[in-house]
Short mmCIF file of C-alpha atoms in Angstrom, two decimals:
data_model
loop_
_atom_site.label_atom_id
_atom_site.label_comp_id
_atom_site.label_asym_id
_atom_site.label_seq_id
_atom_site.Cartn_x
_atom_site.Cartn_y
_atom_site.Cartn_z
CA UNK A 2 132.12 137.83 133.51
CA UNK A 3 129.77 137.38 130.62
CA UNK A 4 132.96 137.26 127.85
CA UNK A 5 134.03 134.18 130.80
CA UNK A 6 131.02 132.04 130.14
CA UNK A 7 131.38 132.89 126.35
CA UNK A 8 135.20 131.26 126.39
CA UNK A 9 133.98 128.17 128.42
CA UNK A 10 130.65 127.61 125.89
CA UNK A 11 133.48 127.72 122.90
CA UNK A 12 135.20 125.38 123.97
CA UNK A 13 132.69 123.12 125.45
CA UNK A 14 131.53 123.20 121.84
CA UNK A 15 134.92 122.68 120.19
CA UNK A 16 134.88 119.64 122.61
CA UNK A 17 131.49 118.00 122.52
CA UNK A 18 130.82 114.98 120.21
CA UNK A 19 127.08 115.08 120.37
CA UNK A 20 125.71 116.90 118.13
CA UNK A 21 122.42 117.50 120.02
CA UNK A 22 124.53 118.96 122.37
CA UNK A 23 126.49 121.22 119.85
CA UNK A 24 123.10 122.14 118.83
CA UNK A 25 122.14 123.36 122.26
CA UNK A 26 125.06 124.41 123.32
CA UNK A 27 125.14 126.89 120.25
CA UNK A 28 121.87 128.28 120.93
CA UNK A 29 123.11 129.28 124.64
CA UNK A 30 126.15 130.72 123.13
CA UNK A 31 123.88 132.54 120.48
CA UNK A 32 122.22 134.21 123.50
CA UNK A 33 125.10 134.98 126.00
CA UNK A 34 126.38 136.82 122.78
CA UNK A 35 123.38 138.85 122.90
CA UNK A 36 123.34 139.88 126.54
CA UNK A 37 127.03 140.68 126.19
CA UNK A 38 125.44 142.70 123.39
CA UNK A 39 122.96 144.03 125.75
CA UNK A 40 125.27 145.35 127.79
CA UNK A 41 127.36 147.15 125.62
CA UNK A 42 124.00 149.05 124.98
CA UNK A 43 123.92 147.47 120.99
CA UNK A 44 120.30 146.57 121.27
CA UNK A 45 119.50 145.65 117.75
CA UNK A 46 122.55 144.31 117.11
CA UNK A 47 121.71 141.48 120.11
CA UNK A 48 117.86 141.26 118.62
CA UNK A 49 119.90 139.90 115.10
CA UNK A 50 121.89 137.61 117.07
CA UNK A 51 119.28 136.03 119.34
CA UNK A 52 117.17 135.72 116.14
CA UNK A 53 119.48 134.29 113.71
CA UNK A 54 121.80 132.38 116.42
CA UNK A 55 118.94 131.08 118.72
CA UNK A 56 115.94 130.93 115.81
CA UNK A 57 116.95 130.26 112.58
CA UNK A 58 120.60 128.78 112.91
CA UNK A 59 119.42 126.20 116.02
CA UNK A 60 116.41 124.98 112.94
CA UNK A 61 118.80 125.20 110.29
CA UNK A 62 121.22 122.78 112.24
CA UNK A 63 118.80 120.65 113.25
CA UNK A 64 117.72 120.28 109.85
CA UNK A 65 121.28 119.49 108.66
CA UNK A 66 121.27 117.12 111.57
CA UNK A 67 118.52 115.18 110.01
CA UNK A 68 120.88 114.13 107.44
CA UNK A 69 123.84 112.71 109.23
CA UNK A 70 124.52 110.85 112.46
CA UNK A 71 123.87 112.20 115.84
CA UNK A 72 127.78 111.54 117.03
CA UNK A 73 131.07 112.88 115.69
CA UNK A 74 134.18 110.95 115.66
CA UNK A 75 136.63 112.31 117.18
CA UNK A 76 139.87 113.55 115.07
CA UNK A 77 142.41 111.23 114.10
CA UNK A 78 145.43 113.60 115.07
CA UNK A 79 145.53 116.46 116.62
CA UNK A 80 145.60 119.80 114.58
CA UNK A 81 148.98 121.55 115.97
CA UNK A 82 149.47 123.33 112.85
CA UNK A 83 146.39 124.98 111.87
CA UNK A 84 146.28 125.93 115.98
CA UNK A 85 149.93 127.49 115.67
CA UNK A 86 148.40 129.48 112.55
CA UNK A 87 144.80 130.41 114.32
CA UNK A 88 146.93 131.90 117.59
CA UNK A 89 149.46 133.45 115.11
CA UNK A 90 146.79 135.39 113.05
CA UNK A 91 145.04 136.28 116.17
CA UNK A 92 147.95 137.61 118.24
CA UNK A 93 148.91 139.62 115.12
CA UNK A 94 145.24 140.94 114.78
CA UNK A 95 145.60 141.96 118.60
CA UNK A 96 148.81 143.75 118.20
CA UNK A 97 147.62 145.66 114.81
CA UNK A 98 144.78 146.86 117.03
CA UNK A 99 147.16 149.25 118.88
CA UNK A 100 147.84 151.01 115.80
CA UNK A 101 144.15 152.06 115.63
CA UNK A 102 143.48 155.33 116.63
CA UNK A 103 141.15 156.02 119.97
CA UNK A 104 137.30 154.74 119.63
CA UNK A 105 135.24 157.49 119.06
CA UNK A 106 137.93 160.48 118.16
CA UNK A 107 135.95 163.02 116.23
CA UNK A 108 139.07 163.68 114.46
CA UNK A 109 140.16 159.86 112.80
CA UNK A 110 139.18 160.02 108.88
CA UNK A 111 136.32 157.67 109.28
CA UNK A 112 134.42 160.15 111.26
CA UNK A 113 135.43 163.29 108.64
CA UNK A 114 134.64 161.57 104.92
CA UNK A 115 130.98 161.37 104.53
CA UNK A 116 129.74 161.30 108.31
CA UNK A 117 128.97 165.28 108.65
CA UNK A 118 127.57 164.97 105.45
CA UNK A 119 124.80 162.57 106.33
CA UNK A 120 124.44 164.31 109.69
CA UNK A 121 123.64 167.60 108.58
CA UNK A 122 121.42 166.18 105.09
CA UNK A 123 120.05 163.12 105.43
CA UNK A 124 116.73 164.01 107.20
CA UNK A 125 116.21 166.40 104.42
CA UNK A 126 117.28 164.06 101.83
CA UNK A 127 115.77 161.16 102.73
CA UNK A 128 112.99 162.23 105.43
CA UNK A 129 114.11 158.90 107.49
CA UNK A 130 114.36 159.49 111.15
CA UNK A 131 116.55 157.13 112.01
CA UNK A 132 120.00 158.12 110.48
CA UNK A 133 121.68 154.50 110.55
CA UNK A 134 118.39 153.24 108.54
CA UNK A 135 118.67 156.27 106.42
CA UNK A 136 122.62 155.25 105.63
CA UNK A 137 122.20 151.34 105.09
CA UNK A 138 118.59 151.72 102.70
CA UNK A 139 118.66 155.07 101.04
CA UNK A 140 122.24 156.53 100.88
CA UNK A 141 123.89 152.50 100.27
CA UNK A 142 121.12 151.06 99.01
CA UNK A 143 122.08 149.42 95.91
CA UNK A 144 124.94 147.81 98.89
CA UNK A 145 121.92 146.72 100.77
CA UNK A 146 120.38 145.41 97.91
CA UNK A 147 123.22 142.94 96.95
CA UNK A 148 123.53 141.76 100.16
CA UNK A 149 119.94 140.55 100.85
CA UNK A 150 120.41 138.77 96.84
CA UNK A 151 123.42 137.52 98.39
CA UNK A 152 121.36 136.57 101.48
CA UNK A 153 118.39 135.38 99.52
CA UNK A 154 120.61 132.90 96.94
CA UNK A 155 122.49 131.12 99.99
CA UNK A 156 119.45 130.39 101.44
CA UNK A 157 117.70 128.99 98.15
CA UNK A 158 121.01 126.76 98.35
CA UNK A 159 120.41 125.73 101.55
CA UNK A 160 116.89 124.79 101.34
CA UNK A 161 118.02 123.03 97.79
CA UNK A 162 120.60 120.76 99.82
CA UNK A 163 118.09 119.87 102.94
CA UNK A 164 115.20 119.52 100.26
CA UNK A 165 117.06 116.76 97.80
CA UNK A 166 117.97 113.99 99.85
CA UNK A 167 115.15 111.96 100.61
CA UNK A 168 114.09 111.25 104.32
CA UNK A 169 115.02 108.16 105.73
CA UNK A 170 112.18 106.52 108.02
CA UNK A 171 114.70 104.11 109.41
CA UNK A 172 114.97 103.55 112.95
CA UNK A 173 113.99 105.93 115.15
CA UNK A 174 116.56 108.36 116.49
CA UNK A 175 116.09 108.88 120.31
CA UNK A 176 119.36 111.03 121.40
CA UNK A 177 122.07 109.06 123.00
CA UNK A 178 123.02 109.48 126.54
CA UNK A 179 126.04 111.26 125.77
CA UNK A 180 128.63 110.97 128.52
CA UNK A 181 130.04 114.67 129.10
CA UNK A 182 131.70 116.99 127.34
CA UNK A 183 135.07 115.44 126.85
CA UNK B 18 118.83 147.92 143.65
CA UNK B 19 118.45 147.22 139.90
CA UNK B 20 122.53 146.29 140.05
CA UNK B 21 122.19 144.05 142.59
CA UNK B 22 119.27 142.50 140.25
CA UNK B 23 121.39 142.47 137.28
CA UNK B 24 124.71 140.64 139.60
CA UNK B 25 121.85 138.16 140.27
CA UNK B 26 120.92 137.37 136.92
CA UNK B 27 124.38 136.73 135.78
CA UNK B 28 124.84 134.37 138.89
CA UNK B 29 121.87 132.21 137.94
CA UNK B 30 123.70 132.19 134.43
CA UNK B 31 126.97 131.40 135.78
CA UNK B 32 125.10 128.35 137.26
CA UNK B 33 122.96 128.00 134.24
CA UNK B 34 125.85 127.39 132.32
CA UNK B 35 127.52 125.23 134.67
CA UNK B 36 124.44 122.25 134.42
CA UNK B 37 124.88 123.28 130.62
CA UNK B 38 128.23 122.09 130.49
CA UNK B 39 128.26 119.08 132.97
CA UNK B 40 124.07 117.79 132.45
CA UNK B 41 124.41 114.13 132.00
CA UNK B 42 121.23 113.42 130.28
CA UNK B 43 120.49 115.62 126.90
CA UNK B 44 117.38 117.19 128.42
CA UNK B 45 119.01 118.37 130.96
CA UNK B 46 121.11 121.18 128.24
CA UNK B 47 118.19 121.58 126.57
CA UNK B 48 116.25 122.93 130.01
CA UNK B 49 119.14 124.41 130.88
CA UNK B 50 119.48 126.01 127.37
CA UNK B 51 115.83 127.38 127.56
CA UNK B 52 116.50 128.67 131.25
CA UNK B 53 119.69 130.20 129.85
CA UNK B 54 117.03 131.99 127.30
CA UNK B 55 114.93 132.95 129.66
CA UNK B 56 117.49 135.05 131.68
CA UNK B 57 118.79 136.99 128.97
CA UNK B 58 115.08 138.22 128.74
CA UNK B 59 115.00 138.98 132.57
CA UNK B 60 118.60 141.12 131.53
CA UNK B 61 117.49 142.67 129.36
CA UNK B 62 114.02 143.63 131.03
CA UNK B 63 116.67 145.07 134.11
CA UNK B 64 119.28 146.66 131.79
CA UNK B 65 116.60 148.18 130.07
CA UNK B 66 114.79 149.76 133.15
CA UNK B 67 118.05 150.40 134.59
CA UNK B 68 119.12 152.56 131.70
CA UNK B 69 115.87 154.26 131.47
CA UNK B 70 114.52 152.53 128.33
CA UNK B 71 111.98 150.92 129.27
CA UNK B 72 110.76 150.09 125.50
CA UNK B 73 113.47 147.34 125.50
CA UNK B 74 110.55 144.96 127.13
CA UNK B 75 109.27 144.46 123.98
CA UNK B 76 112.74 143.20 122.01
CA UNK B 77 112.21 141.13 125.05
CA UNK B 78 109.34 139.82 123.84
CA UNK B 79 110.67 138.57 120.75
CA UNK B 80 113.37 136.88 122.50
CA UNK B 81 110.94 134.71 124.08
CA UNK B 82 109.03 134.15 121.33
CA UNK B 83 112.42 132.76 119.62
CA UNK B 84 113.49 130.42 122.48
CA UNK B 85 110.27 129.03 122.31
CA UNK B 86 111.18 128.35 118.88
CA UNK B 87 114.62 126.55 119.06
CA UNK B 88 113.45 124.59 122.49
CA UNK B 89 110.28 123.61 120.72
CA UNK B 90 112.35 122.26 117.47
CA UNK B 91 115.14 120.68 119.21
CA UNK B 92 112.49 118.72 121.40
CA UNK B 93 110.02 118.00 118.15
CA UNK B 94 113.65 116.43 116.26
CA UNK B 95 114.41 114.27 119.22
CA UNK B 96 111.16 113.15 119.48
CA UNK B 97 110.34 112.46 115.75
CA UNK B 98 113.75 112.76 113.99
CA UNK B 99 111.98 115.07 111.48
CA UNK B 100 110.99 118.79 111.62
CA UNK B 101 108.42 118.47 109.75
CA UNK B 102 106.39 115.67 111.27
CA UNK B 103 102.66 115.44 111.27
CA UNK B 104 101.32 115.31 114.67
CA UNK B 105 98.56 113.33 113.23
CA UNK B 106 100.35 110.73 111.06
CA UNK B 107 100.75 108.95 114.71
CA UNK B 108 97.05 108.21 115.73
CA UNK B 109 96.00 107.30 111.78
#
């Protein structure tokens, strides 16, 4: 029911030429994403997605919006090709999955490598509580570490681009009236 | 009783989403949006009791802490264009 609305936001997105709408329209996507998430019991996993979809991405576009025009014109031709090759990768992602072995067999190698390892030593090793906190910051920290530089340097780029253009004061921008989502 | 609350919740979004997708004005989405918000809070708040954790209310709370946030900044843009306006530059 939930994955239903998330199909129809898509494409209403994928179909709107406001951007204000886009804009909006993301933020309720961000947040159906995170009560699908919700359900499927993932709780922090939903918190990150309602904060960066709903908080920081909704600023961050708005910001971006400052910068260019409100409407988007719509495409010159339509895109058959890179559609045949989106469905085509997709379709072949689908039918790789039923190669995979069963969700949550003790006995697939991902769950024998290093798993029993950090089960049985990492509340000794690391005196962390919470094992998943005690994998991503003390077992792969350096990992964590050169993600959050990662992180960090895409959004000094960011801020860079938003931050160099000067504002222009001219005319004010009330929203259009946009006429629907075709 | 808490299922029936949570089928309710996802009707009001079903309907929620509907005046998303059709509201003819832009404040219309953006309401809708921030009602849209507000449910997944009220799901949450219900899945959480319903799966006895009850110490979900307070990831609840920073949802609506964060659609305050992107209702308050998509309003403050269409109203001055600029995220960073000065509330005061207007009566100076």
């Amino acid at each position: 029911m939930l994955l239903t609305l998330l199909v129809v936001v898509t494409i209403a997105i994928v179909r709107m030429r406001n951007l204000f709408g886009v804009i909006v329209l993301a933020g309720v996507y961000s947040f159906l994403m995170a009560s699908v998430l919700i359900v499927y019991d993932a709780v922090d996993v939903a918190m990150t997605e309602a904060a960066v979809g709903a908080g920081v991405s909704t600023v961050l576009l708005l910001a971006a919006l400052h910068l260019t025009k409100t409407m988007e014109y719509p495409q010159p031709r339509p895109a058959a090709i890179p559609l045949l090759v989106a469905v085509g990768v997709g379709a072949a992602l689908v039918w790789a999955t039923y190669d995979l072995p069963a969700f949550g067999l003790a006995e697939t190698p991902i769950n024998q490598h290093v798993v029993p390892y950090y089960l049985q030593n990492s509340l000794k090793e690391t005196m962390v509580g919470n094992l998943v906190a005690a994998i991503l910051a003390d077992y792969r920290g350096f990992d964590t570490l050169g993600e959050t530089t990662v992180v960090f340097t895409a959004g000094i780029g960011v801020l860079l681009l938003l931050k160099g253009r000067i504002p222009t004061r001219a005319g004010s921008r009330t929203p259009p009236r946009d006429g629907g989502t075709a | 009783m808490f299922a029936a609350a949570v089928l309710a919740v996802i009707a009001a979004l079903v309907l929620v989403v509907v005046r998303v997708l059709k509201g003819p004005t832009l404040f219309d989405r953006v309401l809708a949006g921030n009602t849209v918000g507000t449910l997944a809070i009220i799901l949450l708040t219900v899945l959480g009791f319903l799966n006895g954790r009850p110490e979900w209310i307070d990831i609840a709370l920073t949802y609506g802490v964060l659609n305050l946030i992107g209702t308050l900044a998509i309003l403050k843009f269409v109203r001055h264009g600029d995220l960073a306006h000065d509330a005061g530059e207007d009566r100076a």
